[in-house]
Coordinates of N, CA and C in Angstrom, one line a residue:
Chain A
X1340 N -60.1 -65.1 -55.6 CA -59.2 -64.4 -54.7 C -59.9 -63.2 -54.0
X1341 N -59.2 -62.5 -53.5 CA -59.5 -61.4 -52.8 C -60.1 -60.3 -53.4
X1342 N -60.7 -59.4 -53.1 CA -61.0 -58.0 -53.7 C -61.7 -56.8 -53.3
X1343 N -60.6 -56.1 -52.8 CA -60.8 -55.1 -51.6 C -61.5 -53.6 -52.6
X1344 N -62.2 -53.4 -52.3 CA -62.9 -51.9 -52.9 C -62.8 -50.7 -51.9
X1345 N -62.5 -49.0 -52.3 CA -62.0 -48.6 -51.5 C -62.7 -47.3 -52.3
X1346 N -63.5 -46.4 -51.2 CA -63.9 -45.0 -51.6 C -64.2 -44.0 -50.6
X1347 N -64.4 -42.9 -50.9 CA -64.0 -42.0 -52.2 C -62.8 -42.7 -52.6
X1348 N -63.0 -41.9 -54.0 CA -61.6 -41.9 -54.4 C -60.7 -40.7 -53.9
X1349 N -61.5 -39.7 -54.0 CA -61.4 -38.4 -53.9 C -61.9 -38.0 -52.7
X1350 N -61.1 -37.2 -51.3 CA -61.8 -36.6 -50.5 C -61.4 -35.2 -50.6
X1351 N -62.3 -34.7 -50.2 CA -61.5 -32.9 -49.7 C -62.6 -32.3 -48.8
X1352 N -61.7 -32.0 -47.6 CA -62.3 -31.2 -46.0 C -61.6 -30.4 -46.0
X1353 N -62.5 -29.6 -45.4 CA -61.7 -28.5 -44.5 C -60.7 -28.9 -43.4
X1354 N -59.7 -28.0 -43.3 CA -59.2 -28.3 -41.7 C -60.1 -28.2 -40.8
X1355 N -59.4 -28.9 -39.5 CA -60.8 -29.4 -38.8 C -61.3 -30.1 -38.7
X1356 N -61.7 -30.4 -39.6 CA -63.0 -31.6 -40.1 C -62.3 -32.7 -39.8
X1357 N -63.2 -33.8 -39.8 CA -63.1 -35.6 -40.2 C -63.2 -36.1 -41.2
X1358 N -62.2 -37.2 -41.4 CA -62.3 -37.4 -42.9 C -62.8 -38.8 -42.8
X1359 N -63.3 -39.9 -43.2 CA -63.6 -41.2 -43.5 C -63.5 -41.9 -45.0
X1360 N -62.2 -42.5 -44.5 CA -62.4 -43.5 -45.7 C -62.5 -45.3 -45.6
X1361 N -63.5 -45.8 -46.6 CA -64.3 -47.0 -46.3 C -63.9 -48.2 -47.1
X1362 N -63.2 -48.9 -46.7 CA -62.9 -50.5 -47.5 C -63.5 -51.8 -47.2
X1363 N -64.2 -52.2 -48.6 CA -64.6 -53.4 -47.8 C -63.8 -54.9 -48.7
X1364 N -64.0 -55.8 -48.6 CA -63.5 -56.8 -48.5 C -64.2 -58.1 -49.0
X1365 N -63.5 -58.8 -49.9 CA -64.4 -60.2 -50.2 C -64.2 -61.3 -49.2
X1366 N -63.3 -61.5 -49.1 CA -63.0 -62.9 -48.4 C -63.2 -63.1 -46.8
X1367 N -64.1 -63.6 -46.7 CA -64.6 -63.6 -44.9 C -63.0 -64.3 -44.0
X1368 N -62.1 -65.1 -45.0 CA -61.4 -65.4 -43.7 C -59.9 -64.7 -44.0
X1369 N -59.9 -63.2 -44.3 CA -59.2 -62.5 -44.0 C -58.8 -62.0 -42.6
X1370 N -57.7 -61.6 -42.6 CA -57.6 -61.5 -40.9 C -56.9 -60.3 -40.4
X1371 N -56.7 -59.5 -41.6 CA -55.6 -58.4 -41.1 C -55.3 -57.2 -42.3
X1372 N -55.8 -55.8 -41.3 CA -56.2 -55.0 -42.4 C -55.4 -54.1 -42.0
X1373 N -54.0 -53.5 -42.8 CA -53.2 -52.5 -42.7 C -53.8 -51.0 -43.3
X1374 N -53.5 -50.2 -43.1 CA -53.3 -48.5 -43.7 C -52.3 -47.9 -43.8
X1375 N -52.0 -47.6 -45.5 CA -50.9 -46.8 -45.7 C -51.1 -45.2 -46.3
X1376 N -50.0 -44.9 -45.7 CA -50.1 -43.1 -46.3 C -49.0 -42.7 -47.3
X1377 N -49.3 -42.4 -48.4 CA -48.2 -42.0 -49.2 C -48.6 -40.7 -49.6
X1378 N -47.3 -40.0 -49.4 CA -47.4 -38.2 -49.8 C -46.8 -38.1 -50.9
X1379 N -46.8 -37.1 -51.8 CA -46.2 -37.2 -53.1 C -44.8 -37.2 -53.4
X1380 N -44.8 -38.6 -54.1 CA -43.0 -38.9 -54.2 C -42.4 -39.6 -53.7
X1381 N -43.2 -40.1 -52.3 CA -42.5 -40.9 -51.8 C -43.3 -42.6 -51.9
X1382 N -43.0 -43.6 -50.9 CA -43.4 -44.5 -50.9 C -43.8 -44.7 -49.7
X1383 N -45.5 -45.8 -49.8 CA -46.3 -45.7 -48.4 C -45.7 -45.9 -47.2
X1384 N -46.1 -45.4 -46.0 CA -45.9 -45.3 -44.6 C -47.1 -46.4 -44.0
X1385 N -47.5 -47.4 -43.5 CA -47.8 -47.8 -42.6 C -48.1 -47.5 -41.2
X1386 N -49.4 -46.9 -41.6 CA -50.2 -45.9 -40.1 C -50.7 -46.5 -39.2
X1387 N -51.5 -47.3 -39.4 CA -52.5 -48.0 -38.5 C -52.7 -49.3 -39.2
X1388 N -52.9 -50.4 -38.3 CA -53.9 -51.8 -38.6 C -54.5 -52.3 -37.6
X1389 N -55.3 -53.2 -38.1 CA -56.3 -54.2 -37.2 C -56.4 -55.2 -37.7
X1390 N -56.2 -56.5 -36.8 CA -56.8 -57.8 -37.1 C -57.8 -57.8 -36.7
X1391 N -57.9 -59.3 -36.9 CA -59.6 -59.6 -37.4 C -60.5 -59.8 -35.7
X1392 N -59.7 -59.8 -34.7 CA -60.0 -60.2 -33.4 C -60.1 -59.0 -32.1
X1393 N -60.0 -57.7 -33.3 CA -60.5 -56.5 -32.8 C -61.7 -55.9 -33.5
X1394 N -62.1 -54.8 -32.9 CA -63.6 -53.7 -33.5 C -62.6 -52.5 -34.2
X1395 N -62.1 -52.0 -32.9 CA -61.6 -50.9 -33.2 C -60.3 -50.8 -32.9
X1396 N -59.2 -49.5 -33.0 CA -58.0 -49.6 -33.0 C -57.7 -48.0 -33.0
X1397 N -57.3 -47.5 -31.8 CA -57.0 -46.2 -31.9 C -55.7 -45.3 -32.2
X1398 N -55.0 -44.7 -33.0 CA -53.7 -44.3 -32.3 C -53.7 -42.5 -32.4
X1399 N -53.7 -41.5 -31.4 CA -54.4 -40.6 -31.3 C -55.3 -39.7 -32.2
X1400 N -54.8 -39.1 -33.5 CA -56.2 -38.9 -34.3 C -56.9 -39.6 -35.1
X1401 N -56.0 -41.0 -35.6 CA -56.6 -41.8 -36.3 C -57.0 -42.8 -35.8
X1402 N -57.6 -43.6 -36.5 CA -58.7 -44.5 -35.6 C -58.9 -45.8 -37.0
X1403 N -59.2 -47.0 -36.7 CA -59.4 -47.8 -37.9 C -60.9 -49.0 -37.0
X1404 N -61.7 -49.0 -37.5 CA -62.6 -49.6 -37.2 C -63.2 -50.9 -38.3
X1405 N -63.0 -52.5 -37.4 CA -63.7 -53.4 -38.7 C -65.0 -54.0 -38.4
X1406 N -65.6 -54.3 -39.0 CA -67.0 -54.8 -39.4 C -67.0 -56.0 -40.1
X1407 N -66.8 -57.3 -39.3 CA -66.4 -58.7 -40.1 C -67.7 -59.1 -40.6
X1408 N -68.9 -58.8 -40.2 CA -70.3 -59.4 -40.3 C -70.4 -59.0 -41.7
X1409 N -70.2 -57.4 -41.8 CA -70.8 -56.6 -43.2 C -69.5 -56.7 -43.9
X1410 N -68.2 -57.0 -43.7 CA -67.0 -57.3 -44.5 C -66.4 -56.0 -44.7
X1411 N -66.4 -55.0 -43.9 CA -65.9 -53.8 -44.0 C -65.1 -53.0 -43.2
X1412 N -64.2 -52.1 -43.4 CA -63.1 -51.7 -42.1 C -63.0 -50.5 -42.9
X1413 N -62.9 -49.1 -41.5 CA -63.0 -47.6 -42.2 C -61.6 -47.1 -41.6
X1414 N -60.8 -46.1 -42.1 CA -60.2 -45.2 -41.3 C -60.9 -44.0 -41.2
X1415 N -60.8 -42.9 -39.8 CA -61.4 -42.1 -39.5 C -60.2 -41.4 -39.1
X1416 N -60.1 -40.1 -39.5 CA -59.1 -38.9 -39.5 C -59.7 -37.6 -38.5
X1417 N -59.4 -37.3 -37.4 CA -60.0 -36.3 -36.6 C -59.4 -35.4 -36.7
X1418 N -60.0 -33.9 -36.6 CA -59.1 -32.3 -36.7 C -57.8 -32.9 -37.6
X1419 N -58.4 -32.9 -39.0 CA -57.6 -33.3 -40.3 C -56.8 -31.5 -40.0
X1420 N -55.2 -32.0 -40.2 CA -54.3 -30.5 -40.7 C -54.1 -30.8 -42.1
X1421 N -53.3 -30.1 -42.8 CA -52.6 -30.2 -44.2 C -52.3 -31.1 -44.1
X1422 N -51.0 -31.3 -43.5 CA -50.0 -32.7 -43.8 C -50.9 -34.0 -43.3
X1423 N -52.1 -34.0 -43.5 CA -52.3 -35.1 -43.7 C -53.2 -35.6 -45.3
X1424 N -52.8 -34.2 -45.8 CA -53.3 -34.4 -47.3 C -52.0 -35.5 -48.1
X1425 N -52.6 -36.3 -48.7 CA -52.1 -37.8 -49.1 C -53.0 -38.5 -49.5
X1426 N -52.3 -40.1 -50.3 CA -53.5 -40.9 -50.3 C -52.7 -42.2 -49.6
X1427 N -54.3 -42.5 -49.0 CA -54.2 -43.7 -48.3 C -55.1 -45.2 -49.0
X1428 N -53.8 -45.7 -48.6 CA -54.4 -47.2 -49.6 C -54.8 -47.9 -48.0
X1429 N -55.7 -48.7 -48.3 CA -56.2 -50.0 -47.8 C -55.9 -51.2 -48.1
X1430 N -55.7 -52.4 -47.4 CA -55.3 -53.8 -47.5 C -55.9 -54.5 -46.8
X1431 N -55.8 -55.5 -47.7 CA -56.3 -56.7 -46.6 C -55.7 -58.1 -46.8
X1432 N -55.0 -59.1 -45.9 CA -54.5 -60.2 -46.5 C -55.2 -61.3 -45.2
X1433 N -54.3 -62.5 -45.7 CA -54.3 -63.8 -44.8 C -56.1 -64.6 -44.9
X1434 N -56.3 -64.6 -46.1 CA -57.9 -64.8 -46.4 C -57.4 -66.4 -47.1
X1435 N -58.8 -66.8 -48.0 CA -58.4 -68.6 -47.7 C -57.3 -68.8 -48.5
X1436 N -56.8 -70.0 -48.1 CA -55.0 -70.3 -48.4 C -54.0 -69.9 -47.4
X1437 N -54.7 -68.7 -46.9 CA -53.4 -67.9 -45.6 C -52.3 -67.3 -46.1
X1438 N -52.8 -66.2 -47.6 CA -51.3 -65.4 -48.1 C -51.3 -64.4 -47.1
X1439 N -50.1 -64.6 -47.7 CA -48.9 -63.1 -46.6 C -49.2 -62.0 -48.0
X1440 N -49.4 -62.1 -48.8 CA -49.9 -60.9 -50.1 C -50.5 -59.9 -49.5
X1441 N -51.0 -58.9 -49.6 CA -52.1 -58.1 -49.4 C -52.4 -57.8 -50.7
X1442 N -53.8 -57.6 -50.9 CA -54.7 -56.8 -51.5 C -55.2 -55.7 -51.8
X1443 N -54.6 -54.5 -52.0 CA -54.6 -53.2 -51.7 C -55.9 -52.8 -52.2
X1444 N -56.5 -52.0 -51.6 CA -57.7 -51.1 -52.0 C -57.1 -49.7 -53.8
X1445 N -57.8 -49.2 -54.1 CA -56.8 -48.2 -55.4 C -56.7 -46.9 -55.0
X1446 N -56.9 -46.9 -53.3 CA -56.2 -45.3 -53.1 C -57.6 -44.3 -53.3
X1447 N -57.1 -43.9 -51.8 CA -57.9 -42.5 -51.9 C -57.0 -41.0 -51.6
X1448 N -57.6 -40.1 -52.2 CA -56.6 -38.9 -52.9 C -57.3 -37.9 -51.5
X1449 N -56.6 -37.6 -50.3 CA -57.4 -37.0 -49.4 C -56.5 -35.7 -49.4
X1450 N -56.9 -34.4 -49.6 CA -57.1 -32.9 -49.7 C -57.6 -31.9 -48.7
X1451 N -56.7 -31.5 -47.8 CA -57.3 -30.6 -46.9 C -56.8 -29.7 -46.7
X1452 N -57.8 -28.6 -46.8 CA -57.8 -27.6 -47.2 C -57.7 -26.2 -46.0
X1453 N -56.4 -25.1 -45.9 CA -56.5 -24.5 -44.8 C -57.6 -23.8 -44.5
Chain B
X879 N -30.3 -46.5 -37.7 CA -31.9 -46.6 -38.1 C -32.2 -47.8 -39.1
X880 N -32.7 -48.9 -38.8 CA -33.2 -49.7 -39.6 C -34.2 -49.3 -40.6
X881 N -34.2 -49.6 -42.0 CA -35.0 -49.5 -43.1 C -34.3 -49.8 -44.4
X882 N -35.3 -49.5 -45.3 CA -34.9 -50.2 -46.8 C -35.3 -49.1 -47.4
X883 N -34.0 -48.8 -48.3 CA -33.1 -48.3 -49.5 C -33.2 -48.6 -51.1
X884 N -34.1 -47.8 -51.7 CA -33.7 -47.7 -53.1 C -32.9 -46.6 -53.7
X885 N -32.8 -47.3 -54.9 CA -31.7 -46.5 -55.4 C -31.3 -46.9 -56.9
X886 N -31.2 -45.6 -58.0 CA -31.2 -44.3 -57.8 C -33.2 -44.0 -57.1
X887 N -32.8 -42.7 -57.0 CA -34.2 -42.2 -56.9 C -34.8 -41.6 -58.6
X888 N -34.1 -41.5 -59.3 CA -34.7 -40.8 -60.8 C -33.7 -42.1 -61.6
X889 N -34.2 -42.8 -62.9 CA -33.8 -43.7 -63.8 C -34.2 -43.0 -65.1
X890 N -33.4 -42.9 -65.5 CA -33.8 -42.6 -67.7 C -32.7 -43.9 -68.5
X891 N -34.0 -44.3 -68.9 CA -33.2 -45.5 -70.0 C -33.7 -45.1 -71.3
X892 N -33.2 -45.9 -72.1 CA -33.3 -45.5 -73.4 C -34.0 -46.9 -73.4
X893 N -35.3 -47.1 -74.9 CA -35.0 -47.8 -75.2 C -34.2 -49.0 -75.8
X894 N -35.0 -50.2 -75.7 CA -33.9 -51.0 -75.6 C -32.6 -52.1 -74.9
X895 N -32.9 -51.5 -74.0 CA -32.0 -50.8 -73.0 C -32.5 -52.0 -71.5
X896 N -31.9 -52.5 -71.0 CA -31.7 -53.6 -69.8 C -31.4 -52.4 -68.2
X897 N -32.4 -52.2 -67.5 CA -31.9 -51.7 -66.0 C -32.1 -52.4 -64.9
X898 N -31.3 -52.4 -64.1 CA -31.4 -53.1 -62.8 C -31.6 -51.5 -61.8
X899 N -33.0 -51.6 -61.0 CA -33.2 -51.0 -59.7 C -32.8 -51.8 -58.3
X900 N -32.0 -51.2 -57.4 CA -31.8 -51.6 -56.5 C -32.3 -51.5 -55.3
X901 N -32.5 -52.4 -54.7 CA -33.4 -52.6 -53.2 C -32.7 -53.1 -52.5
X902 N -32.5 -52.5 -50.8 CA -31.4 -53.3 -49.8 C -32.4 -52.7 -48.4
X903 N -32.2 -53.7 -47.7 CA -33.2 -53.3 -46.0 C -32.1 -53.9 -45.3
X904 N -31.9 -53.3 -44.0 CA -31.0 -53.7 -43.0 C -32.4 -53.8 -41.7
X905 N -33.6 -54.8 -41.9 CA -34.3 -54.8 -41.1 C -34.6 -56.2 -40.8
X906 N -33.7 -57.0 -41.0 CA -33.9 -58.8 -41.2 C -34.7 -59.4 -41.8
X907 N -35.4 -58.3 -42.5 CA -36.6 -59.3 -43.2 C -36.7 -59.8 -43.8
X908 N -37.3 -61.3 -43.7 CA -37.2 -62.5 -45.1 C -37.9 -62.4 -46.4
X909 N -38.9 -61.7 -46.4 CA -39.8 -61.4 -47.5 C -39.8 -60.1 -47.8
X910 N -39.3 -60.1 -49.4 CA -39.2 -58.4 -50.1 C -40.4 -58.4 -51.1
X911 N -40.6 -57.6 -51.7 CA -41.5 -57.0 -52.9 C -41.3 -56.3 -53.8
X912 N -41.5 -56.4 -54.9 CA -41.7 -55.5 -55.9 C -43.0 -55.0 -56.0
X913 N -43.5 -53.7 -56.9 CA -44.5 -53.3 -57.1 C -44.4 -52.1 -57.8
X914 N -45.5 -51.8 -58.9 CA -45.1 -51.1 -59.7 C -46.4 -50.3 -59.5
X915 N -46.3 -48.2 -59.6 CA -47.0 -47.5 -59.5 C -47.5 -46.6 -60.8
X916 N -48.4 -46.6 -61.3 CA -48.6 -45.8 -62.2 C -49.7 -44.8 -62.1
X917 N -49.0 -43.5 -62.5 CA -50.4 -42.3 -61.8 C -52.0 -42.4 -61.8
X918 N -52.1 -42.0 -60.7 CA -53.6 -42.5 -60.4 C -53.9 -43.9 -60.1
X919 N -53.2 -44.8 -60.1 CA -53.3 -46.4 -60.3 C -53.1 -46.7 -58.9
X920 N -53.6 -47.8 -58.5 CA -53.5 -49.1 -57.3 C -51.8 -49.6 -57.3
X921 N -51.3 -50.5 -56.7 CA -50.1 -50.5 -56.5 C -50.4 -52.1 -56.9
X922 N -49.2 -52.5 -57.6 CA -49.3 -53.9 -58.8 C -48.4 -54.5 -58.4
X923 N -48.6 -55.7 -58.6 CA -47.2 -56.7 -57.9 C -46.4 -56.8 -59.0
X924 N -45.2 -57.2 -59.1 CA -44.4 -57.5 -59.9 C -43.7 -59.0 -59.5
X925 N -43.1 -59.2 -58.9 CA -42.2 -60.1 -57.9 C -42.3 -59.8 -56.5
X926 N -42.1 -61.3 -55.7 CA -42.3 -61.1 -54.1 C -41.1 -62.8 -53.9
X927 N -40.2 -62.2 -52.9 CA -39.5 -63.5 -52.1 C -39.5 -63.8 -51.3
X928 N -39.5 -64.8 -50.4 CA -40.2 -64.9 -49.6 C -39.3 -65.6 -48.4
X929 N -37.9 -65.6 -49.0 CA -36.7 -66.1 -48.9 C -35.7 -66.3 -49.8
X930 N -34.3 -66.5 -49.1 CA -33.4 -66.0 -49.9 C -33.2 -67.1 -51.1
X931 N -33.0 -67.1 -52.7 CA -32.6 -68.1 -53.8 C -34.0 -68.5 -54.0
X932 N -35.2 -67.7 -53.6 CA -36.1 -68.1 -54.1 C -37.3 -67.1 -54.4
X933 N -38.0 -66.9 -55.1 CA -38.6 -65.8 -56.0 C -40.3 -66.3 -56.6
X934 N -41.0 -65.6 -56.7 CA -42.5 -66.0 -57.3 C -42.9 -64.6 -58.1
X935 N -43.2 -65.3 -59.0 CA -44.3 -63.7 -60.3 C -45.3 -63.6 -59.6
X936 N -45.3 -61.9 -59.9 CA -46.5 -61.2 -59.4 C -47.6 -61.7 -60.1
X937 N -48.2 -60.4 -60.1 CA -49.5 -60.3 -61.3 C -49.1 -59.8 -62.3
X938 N -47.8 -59.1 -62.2 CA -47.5 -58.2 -63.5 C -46.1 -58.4 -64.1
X939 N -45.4 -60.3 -63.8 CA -44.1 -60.4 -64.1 C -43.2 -60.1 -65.5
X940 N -44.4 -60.2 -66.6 CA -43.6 -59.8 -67.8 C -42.7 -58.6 -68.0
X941 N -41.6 -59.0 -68.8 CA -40.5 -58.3 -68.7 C -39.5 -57.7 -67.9
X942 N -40.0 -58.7 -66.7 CA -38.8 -58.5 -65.4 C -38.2 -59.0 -65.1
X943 N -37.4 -59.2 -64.4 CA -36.4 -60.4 -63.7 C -36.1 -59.8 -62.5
X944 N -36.0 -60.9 -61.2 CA -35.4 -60.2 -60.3 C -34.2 -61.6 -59.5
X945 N -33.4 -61.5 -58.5 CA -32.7 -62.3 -57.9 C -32.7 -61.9 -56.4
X946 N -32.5 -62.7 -55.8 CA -32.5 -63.0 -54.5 C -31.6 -63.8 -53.5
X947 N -30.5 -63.3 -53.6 CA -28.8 -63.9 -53.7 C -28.6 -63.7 -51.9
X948 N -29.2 -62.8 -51.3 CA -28.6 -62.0 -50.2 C -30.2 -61.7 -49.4
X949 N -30.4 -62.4 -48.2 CA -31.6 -61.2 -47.5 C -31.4 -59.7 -47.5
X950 N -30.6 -59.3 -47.5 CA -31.4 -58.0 -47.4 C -31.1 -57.5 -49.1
X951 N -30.5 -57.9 -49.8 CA -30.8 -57.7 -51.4 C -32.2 -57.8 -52.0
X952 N -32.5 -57.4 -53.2 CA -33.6 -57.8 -54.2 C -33.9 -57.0 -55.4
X953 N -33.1 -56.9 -56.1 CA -32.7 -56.2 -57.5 C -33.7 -56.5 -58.6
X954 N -34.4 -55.3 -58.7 CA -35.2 -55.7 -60.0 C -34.8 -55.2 -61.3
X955 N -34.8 -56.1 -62.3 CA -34.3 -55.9 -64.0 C -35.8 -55.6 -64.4
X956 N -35.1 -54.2 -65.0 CA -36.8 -54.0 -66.4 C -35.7 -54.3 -67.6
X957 N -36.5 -55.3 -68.1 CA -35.6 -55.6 -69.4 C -36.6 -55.2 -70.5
X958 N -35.5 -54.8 -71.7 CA -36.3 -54.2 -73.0 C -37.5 -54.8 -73.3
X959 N -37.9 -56.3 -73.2 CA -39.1 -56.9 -73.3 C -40.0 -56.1 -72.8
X960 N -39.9 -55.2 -71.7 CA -41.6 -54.9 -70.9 C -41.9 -53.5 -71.7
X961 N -42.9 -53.7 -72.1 CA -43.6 -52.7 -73.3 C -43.5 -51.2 -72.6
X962 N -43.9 -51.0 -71.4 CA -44.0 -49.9 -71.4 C -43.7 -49.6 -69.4
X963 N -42.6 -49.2 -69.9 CA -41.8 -49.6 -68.6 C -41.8 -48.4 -67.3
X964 N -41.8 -46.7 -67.9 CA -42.2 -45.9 -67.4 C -43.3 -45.7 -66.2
X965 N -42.8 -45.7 -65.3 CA -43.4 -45.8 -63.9 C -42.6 -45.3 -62.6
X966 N -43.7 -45.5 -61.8 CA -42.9 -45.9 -60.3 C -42.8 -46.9 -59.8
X967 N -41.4 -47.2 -59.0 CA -41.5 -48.8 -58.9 C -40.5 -48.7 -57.3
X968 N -41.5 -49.5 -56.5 CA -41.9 -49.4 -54.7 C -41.0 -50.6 -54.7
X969 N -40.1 -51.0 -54.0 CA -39.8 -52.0 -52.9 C -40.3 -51.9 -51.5
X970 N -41.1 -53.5 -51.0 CA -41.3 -53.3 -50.0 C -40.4 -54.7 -49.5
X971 N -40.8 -54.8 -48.2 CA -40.2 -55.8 -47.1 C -40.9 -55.7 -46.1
X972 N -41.1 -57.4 -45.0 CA -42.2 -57.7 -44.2 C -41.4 -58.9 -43.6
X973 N -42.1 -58.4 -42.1 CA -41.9 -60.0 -41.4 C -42.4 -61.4 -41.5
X974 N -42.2 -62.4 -41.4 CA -42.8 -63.0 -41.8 C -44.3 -63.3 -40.7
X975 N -45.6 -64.2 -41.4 CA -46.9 -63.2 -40.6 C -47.7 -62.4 -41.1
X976 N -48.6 -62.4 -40.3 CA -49.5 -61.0 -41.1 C -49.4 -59.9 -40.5
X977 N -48.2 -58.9 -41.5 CA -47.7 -57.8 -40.5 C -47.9 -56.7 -41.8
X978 N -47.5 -55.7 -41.8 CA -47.4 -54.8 -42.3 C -46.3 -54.5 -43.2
X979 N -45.8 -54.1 -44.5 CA -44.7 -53.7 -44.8 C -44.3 -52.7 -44.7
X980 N -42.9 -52.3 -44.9 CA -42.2 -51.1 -44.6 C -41.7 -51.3 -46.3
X981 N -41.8 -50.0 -46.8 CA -41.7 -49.4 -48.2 C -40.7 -48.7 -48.3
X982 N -39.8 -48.7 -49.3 CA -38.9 -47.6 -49.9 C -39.1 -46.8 -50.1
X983 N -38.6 -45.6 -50.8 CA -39.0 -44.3 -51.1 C -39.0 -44.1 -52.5
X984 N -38.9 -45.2 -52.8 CA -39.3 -45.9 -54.6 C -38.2 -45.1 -55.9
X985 N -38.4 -45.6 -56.9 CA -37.7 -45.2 -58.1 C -38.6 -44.8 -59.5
X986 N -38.3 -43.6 -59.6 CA -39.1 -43.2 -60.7 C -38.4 -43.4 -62.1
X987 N -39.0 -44.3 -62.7 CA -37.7 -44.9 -64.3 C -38.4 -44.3 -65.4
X988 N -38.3 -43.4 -66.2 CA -38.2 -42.6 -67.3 C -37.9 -43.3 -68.4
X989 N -38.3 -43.7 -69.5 CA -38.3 -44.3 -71.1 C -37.7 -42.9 -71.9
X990 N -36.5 -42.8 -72.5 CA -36.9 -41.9 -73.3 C -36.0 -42.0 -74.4

């Protein structure tokens, strides 16, 4: 089956800064890579995705970029504020068989700091 | 505003002890989820339907039960069987496709 790996586990920037977090992926005929945000307490939010028939994917400071050759897809966080301290899981589904499951990456713990 | 509803938000059972967590979406969606959170941990399947009167084990179905009587229902039972039941526990729901889910604001169930 599938098996998405996801790191840091741990980020921490300054405000300001860029954050990148990097997932990669086993199954070449995956097709569709969500990002979720969960802040403490609650349950994830669904930020950004890309299928398999894009590079990149922008929605103004976040950004999700995939790499089908190297099996890998990043999010990239620009002029990170506080509230975007959270962790964000990675997914990936629709690989062979064609599940609707996703795969979640185990979460990265991102920290930004005023 | 369309979305999905758990509820309570805080659980304390006693051992022993049979709970049903409730999940309801008013977003049409044919496929719900369970999933269970444990600190620091990845997010774990429990149960997923995919339609209504019909149901599949996660990765992690011991000790649970759920039903699926109603689309926008999907009630999950921690029955005294599951060893160690204390967690967080996410309902999600999805269109059908490869789409994204929309998550509850989950239930945090206490053993004590």
């Amino acid at each position: 089956g599938e098996n998405v790996e996801q790191h840091p586990s741990t980020l921490s920037v300054q405000e300001g800064d860029s954050a990148v977090i990097k997932c990669t992926y086993s199954d070449s005929a995956s097709n569709y890579f969500p990002w979720y945000k969960q802040e403490l307490g609650k349950g994830p939010q669904l930020i950004i995705d890309i299928r398999s028939n894009v590079g990149e994917k922008k929605d103004q400071r976040i950004a999700v970029t995939l790499n089908k050759t190297a099996k890998h897809f990043s999010l990239h966080i620009t002029e990170t504020q506080p509230e975007d301290s959270a962790v964000y899981f990675c997914a990936a589904l629709g690989g062979s068989g064609g599940s609707y499951i996703p795969t979640f990456g185990r979460g990265t713990s991102l920290i930004v700091h005023p | 505003d369309g979305g999905i509803t758990q509820s309570p938000k805080y659980l304390f059972r006693k051992e022993g002890q049979n709970v049903t967590l409730s999940c309801e979406q008013n977003l049409n969606h044919d496929a719900m989820y369970w999933y269970r959170q444990d600190p620091g941990q990845g997010l774990r399947l429990i149960y997923y339907s995919q339609i209504v009167n019909d149901f599949q084990k996660g990765d992690i179905a011991e000790g649970y039960s759920v039903s699926r009587e109603k689309k926008e229902s999907f009630p999950l039972t921690v029955t005294s069987a599951q060893k160690n039941p204390t967690a967080f526990y996410l309902c999600a729901s999805a269109r059908p496709g490869y789409y994204g889910y929309t998550f509850g604001s989950g239930t945090r169930l206490t053993v004590v």
